[in-house]
Short mmCIF file of C-alpha atoms in Angstrom, two decimals:
data_model
loop_
_atom_site.label_atom_id
_atom_site.label_comp_id
_atom_site.label_asym_id
_atom_site.label_seq_id
_atom_site.Cartn_x
_atom_site.Cartn_y
_atom_site.Cartn_z
CA MET W 1 -23.49 10.90 8.91
CA SER W 2 -22.01 7.51 8.10
CA LEU W 3 -20.90 5.17 10.87
CA LEU W 4 -17.49 5.01 9.16
CA ASP W 5 -17.06 8.76 9.70
CA ASP W 6 -16.23 7.99 13.34
CA PHE W 7 -12.44 7.61 13.53
CA LEU W 8 -12.72 5.08 16.37
CA ILE W 9 -15.02 2.81 14.35
CA ARG W 10 -12.60 2.97 11.43
CA ALA W 11 -9.68 2.19 13.75
CA ALA W 12 -11.51 -0.81 15.24
CA LEU W 13 -12.47 -2.17 11.80
CA ALA W 14 -8.89 -1.72 10.54
CA GLY W 15 -7.49 -3.49 13.60
CA ILE W 16 -9.95 -6.37 13.28
CA GLY W 17 -9.05 -6.76 9.59
CA VAL W 18 -5.35 -7.00 10.42
CA ALA W 19 -6.06 -9.34 13.36
CA LEU W 20 -8.06 -11.78 11.23
CA ALA W 21 -5.31 -11.91 8.60
CA ALA W 22 -2.30 -11.98 10.95
CA ALA W 23 -3.58 -14.56 13.47
CA PRO W 24 -3.87 -17.66 11.21
CA MET W 25 -0.64 -16.65 9.45
CA GLY W 26 0.98 -16.40 12.87
CA CYS W 27 0.06 -20.03 13.55
CA PHE W 28 2.13 -21.12 10.55
CA VAL W 29 4.95 -18.82 11.67
CA VAL W 30 4.91 -20.57 15.08
CA TRP W 31 4.60 -24.10 13.64
CA ARG W 32 7.44 -23.52 11.18
CA ARG W 33 9.58 -21.63 13.73
CA MET W 34 9.67 -18.64 11.36
CA ALA W 35 9.64 -15.85 13.96
CA TYR W 36 12.74 -14.17 12.56
CA PHE W 37 11.43 -14.69 9.05
CA GLY W 38 8.35 -12.61 9.86
CA ASP W 39 10.50 -9.97 11.52
CA ALA W 40 12.82 -9.70 8.51
CA THR W 41 9.88 -9.37 6.11
CA ALA W 42 8.33 -6.66 8.29
CA HIS W 43 11.58 -4.68 8.55
CA ALA W 44 11.96 -4.78 4.78
CA ALA W 45 8.58 -3.09 4.38
CA ILE W 46 9.95 0.31 5.44
CA LEU W 47 12.19 0.21 2.36
CA GLY W 48 9.06 -0.52 0.32
CA VAL W 49 7.37 2.52 1.85
CA ALA W 50 10.32 4.75 0.90
CA LEU W 51 10.42 3.42 -2.68
CA ALA W 52 6.65 3.79 -3.05
CA LEU W 53 6.77 7.43 -1.94
CA ALA W 54 9.77 8.17 -4.18
CA LEU W 55 8.10 6.58 -7.23
CA ASP W 56 4.66 8.03 -6.38
CA ILE W 57 2.96 4.63 -6.27
CA PRO W 58 0.62 3.28 -3.56
CA VAL W 59 2.43 2.50 -0.30
CA PHE W 60 0.62 -0.85 -0.10
CA GLY W 61 2.09 -1.92 -3.47
CA GLY W 62 5.62 -0.88 -2.54
CA ALA W 63 5.44 -2.62 0.83
CA VAL W 64 4.10 -5.86 -0.70
CA ALA W 65 6.73 -5.86 -3.45
CA VAL W 66 9.73 -5.34 -1.14
CA ALA W 67 8.39 -7.67 1.57
CA LEU W 68 7.90 -10.34 -1.08
CA VAL W 69 11.42 -9.81 -2.48
CA MET W 70 12.85 -10.10 1.04
CA ALA W 71 10.89 -13.27 1.78
CA LEU W 72 11.90 -14.87 -1.53
CA THR W 73 15.55 -13.89 -0.96
CA VAL W 74 15.52 -15.56 2.45
CA SER W 75 13.84 -18.68 1.03
CA THR W 76 16.42 -18.89 -1.77
CA LEU W 77 19.55 -18.28 0.33
CA SER W 78 18.49 -20.45 3.29
CA GLY W 79 19.42 -23.64 1.48
CA ARG W 80 22.85 -22.48 0.35
CA GLY W 81 25.00 -22.92 3.41
CA TYR W 82 23.96 -19.81 5.32
CA SER W 83 22.86 -20.10 8.93
CA MET W 84 19.19 -19.06 8.97
CA ASP W 85 19.34 -16.84 12.06
CA THR W 86 22.49 -15.09 10.79
CA LEU W 87 20.98 -14.60 7.34
CA LEU W 88 17.74 -13.20 8.75
CA GLY W 89 19.60 -10.91 11.15
CA VAL W 90 21.74 -9.46 8.35
CA LEU W 91 18.84 -9.00 5.93
CA ALA W 92 16.34 -7.66 8.47
CA HIS W 93 18.57 -4.96 9.93
CA SER W 94 20.11 -4.08 6.55
CA ALA W 95 16.67 -3.62 4.97
CA LEU W 96 15.48 -1.47 7.87
CA ALA W 97 18.65 0.66 7.75
CA PHE W 98 18.47 1.11 3.95
CA GLY W 99 14.77 1.99 4.30
CA LEU W 100 15.43 4.65 6.94
CA VAL W 101 18.29 6.11 4.86
CA ALA W 102 16.08 6.12 1.75
CA VAL W 103 13.34 7.96 3.66
CA SER W 104 15.84 10.69 4.63
CA PHE W 105 16.35 11.49 0.92
CA LEU W 106 12.64 12.17 0.39
CA THR W 107 12.92 15.91 0.99
CA ASP W 108 9.90 16.74 -1.19
CA VAL W 109 7.61 14.30 0.59
CA ARG W 110 6.20 14.84 4.06
CA ILE W 111 6.39 11.53 5.91
CA ASP W 112 5.59 10.67 9.50
CA LEU W 113 8.23 8.01 10.07
CA MET W 114 6.92 7.11 13.53
CA ALA W 115 3.56 6.23 12.01
CA TYR W 116 5.20 3.65 9.75
CA LEU W 117 7.46 2.31 12.49
CA PHE W 118 4.84 2.01 15.25
CA GLY W 119 1.56 2.37 13.39
CA ASP W 120 -1.09 5.08 13.38
CA ILE W 121 -4.37 3.19 13.53
CA LEU W 122 -6.34 6.25 14.68
CA ALA W 123 -5.50 8.02 11.40
CA VAL W 124 -6.90 5.24 9.19
CA GLY W 125 -9.09 6.67 6.42
CA HIS W 126 -11.77 5.15 4.20
CA ALA W 127 -9.23 4.29 1.48
CA ASP W 128 -6.89 2.69 4.06
CA LEU W 129 -9.80 0.64 5.37
CA ALA W 130 -10.60 -0.63 1.87
CA VAL W 131 -6.95 -1.62 1.29
CA ILE W 132 -6.64 -3.33 4.70
CA TRP W 133 -9.80 -5.40 4.29
CA SER W 134 -9.05 -6.25 0.64
CA GLY W 135 -5.60 -7.51 1.65
CA ALA W 136 -6.95 -9.35 4.70
CA LEU W 137 -9.68 -11.11 2.69
CA LEU W 138 -7.13 -12.08 0.05
CA VAL W 139 -4.91 -13.64 2.74
CA LEU W 140 -7.86 -15.52 4.26
CA VAL W 141 -9.01 -16.83 0.86
CA LEU W 142 -5.44 -17.93 0.07
CA LEU W 143 -5.12 -19.76 3.40
CA ALA W 144 -8.57 -21.36 3.11
CA TRP W 145 -7.80 -22.55 -0.43
CA ARG W 146 -4.44 -24.11 0.50
CA TRP W 147 -5.08 -24.89 4.18
CA GLN W 148 -4.72 -28.67 4.07
CA ALA W 149 -1.75 -28.58 1.69
CA LEU W 150 0.01 -25.92 3.77
CA LEU W 151 -0.67 -27.88 6.95
CA THR W 152 0.67 -31.14 5.50
CA ALA W 153 3.79 -29.43 4.11
CA THR W 154 4.37 -27.76 7.48
CA LEU W 155 3.90 -30.78 9.73
CA ASN W 156 5.35 -33.51 7.52
CA PRO W 157 7.18 -32.58 4.27
CA ASP W 158 7.79 -36.27 3.45
CA LEU W 159 4.07 -36.98 3.64
CA ALA W 160 3.46 -33.94 1.44
CA TYR W 161 5.84 -35.33 -1.21
CA ALA W 162 4.13 -38.72 -1.00
CA GLY W 163 0.77 -37.02 -1.53
CA GLY W 164 1.97 -35.23 -4.66
CA LEU W 165 2.49 -31.86 -2.98
CA ASP W 166 5.56 -29.67 -3.40
CA PRO W 167 6.56 -28.22 0.01
CA ARG W 168 8.59 -25.47 -1.68
CA ARG W 169 5.51 -24.32 -3.60
CA GLU W 170 3.53 -24.21 -0.36
CA GLN W 171 6.39 -22.23 1.20
CA LEU W 172 6.08 -19.68 -1.61
CA ILE W 173 2.32 -19.38 -1.00
CA LEU W 174 3.00 -18.75 2.69
CA THR W 175 5.63 -16.20 1.72
CA LEU W 176 3.12 -14.33 -0.47
CA ALA W 177 0.52 -14.39 2.31
CA LEU W 178 3.08 -13.11 4.82
CA ALA W 179 4.06 -10.22 2.52
CA LEU W 180 0.36 -9.26 2.21
CA VAL W 181 -0.13 -9.37 6.00
CA VAL W 182 2.91 -7.15 6.53
CA ALA W 183 1.63 -4.64 3.97
CA VAL W 184 -1.86 -4.37 5.47
CA ALA W 185 -0.54 -4.20 9.05
CA ILE W 186 1.86 -1.28 8.52
CA LYS W 187 -0.82 1.38 9.04
CA VAL W 188 -2.16 -0.34 12.18
CA VAL W 189 0.85 -1.46 14.25
CA GLY W 190 3.87 -0.37 12.18
CA VAL W 191 6.78 -2.42 10.90
CA LEU W 192 8.44 -2.84 14.30
CA LEU W 193 5.36 -4.41 15.91
CA ILE W 194 4.00 -6.58 13.08
CA ALA W 195 5.98 -9.62 14.22
CA ALA W 196 4.36 -9.32 17.66
CA MET W 197 0.88 -9.45 16.13
CA LEU W 198 1.88 -12.53 14.16
CA LEU W 199 3.39 -14.43 17.08
CA ILE W 200 1.65 -13.46 20.32
CA PRO W 201 -1.99 -14.34 19.48
CA ALA W 202 -0.89 -17.77 18.18
CA ALA W 203 1.15 -18.33 21.35
CA VAL W 204 -1.85 -17.26 23.48
CA ALA W 205 -4.16 -19.78 21.80
CA ARG W 206 -1.77 -22.75 21.93
CA PRO W 207 -2.49 -24.04 25.49
CA PHE W 208 -6.27 -24.03 24.92
CA VAL W 209 -6.57 -26.00 21.66
CA ARG W 210 -6.21 -29.52 20.33
CA THR W 211 -6.26 -29.06 16.54
CA PRO W 212 -4.58 -26.65 14.09
CA GLU W 213 -7.98 -25.27 13.06
CA GLN W 214 -8.85 -24.53 16.68
CA MET W 215 -5.51 -22.79 17.12
CA ALA W 216 -6.15 -20.55 14.08
CA ILE W 217 -9.60 -19.61 15.43
CA GLY W 218 -8.28 -19.11 18.97
CA ALA W 219 -5.45 -16.92 17.69
CA SER W 220 -7.96 -14.82 15.72
CA VAL W 221 -10.13 -14.33 18.81
CA SER W 222 -7.06 -13.39 20.87
CA ALA W 223 -5.90 -10.93 18.20
CA VAL W 224 -9.32 -9.23 17.98
CA ILE W 225 -9.48 -8.92 21.79
CA SER W 226 -5.97 -7.40 21.73
CA VAL W 227 -7.00 -4.83 19.12
CA LEU W 228 -10.19 -3.76 20.91
CA GLY W 229 -8.48 -3.81 24.32
CA GLY W 230 -5.52 -1.82 23.00
CA LEU W 231 -7.80 0.81 21.47
CA ALA W 232 -9.73 1.10 24.74
CA LEU W 233 -6.45 1.46 26.64
CA SER W 234 -5.23 4.10 24.20
CA LEU W 235 -8.47 6.05 24.48
CA GLU W 236 -8.58 5.87 28.29
CA TYR W 237 -4.94 6.69 29.05
CA ASP W 238 -3.86 8.54 25.87
CA THR W 239 -1.17 5.96 25.05
CA PRO W 240 0.09 5.10 21.52
CA ALA W 241 -2.51 2.82 19.92
CA GLY W 242 -0.20 0.35 18.12
CA PRO W 243 2.02 -0.40 21.14
CA SER W 244 -1.08 -0.53 23.37
CA ILE W 245 -2.53 -3.30 21.19
CA VAL W 246 0.69 -5.31 21.56
CA CYS W 247 0.72 -4.67 25.33
CA VAL W 248 -2.77 -6.18 25.65
CA ALA W 249 -1.66 -9.15 23.53
CA ALA W 250 1.36 -9.60 25.83
CA ALA W 251 -0.90 -9.49 28.91
CA LEU W 252 -3.08 -12.21 27.35
CA PHE W 253 0.06 -14.28 26.76
CA VAL W 254 1.01 -13.97 30.45
CA LEU W 255 -2.49 -15.13 31.47
CA SER W 256 -2.28 -17.98 28.97
CA SER W 257 1.11 -19.06 30.37
CA LEU W 258 -0.26 -18.97 33.93
CA PHE W 259 -3.19 -21.12 32.85
CA ARG W 260 -0.80 -23.61 31.24
CA GLY W 261 1.30 -23.74 34.42
CA ILE W 262 -1.75 -24.32 36.61
CA GLY W 263 -3.04 -27.00 34.22
CA GLN W 264 0.29 -28.86 34.27
CA ARG W 265 0.40 -28.88 38.08
CA ALA W 266 -3.21 -29.97 38.47
#
């Protein structure tokens, strides 16, 4: 009997894969103040799921394609006189609504909508595990390859221009990475909780670090602890696994905030 035949081992490995991909991406989301951007991209993924099922193509491919289209649309329209928060609000909720309506037309396909909205990490199979880790490794390779350029473009666009970098190109690379993270995270935490896994671990790590690299590592550690703690909570109290993971992440954020408050008063 293979170790991967244990559903809990598969769930833990899937969660760790998502955590390692989402955490460093979440740092860029925090640094660039892109919280709503991540939310809009995640909400769009449910439309990708519906289209993938309707066209009989892999769900991962449909989710990546629609998330990428959403992210590119936001990037394109943001510089054309639209208020960013208004634009993201319109696109995020519209995409989610169109996705839910599209799912209702799939009468010949059995679909557990709650699993896509809130995740179903305990039902992850061998094929899902392969997709999650392939996507996660691709995100990590992409970030490692462009780390310094992405960091420079994020912290100081003028310096990036002076160094021969194009901040808009780096934005597109981040957009691609974000779409991949959203696609691999759907099975684990669902589209409604992906933004939490992007933001909370990065926010947890922030008070404890001095460099961007330390923050990415700290966020990854926090995300992995959240996954394992959430699975343990779900197993012990029979709670939904995806929301339980986010609850543990939120508890870590509270502890992190208390530590920051004590440190500032000391």
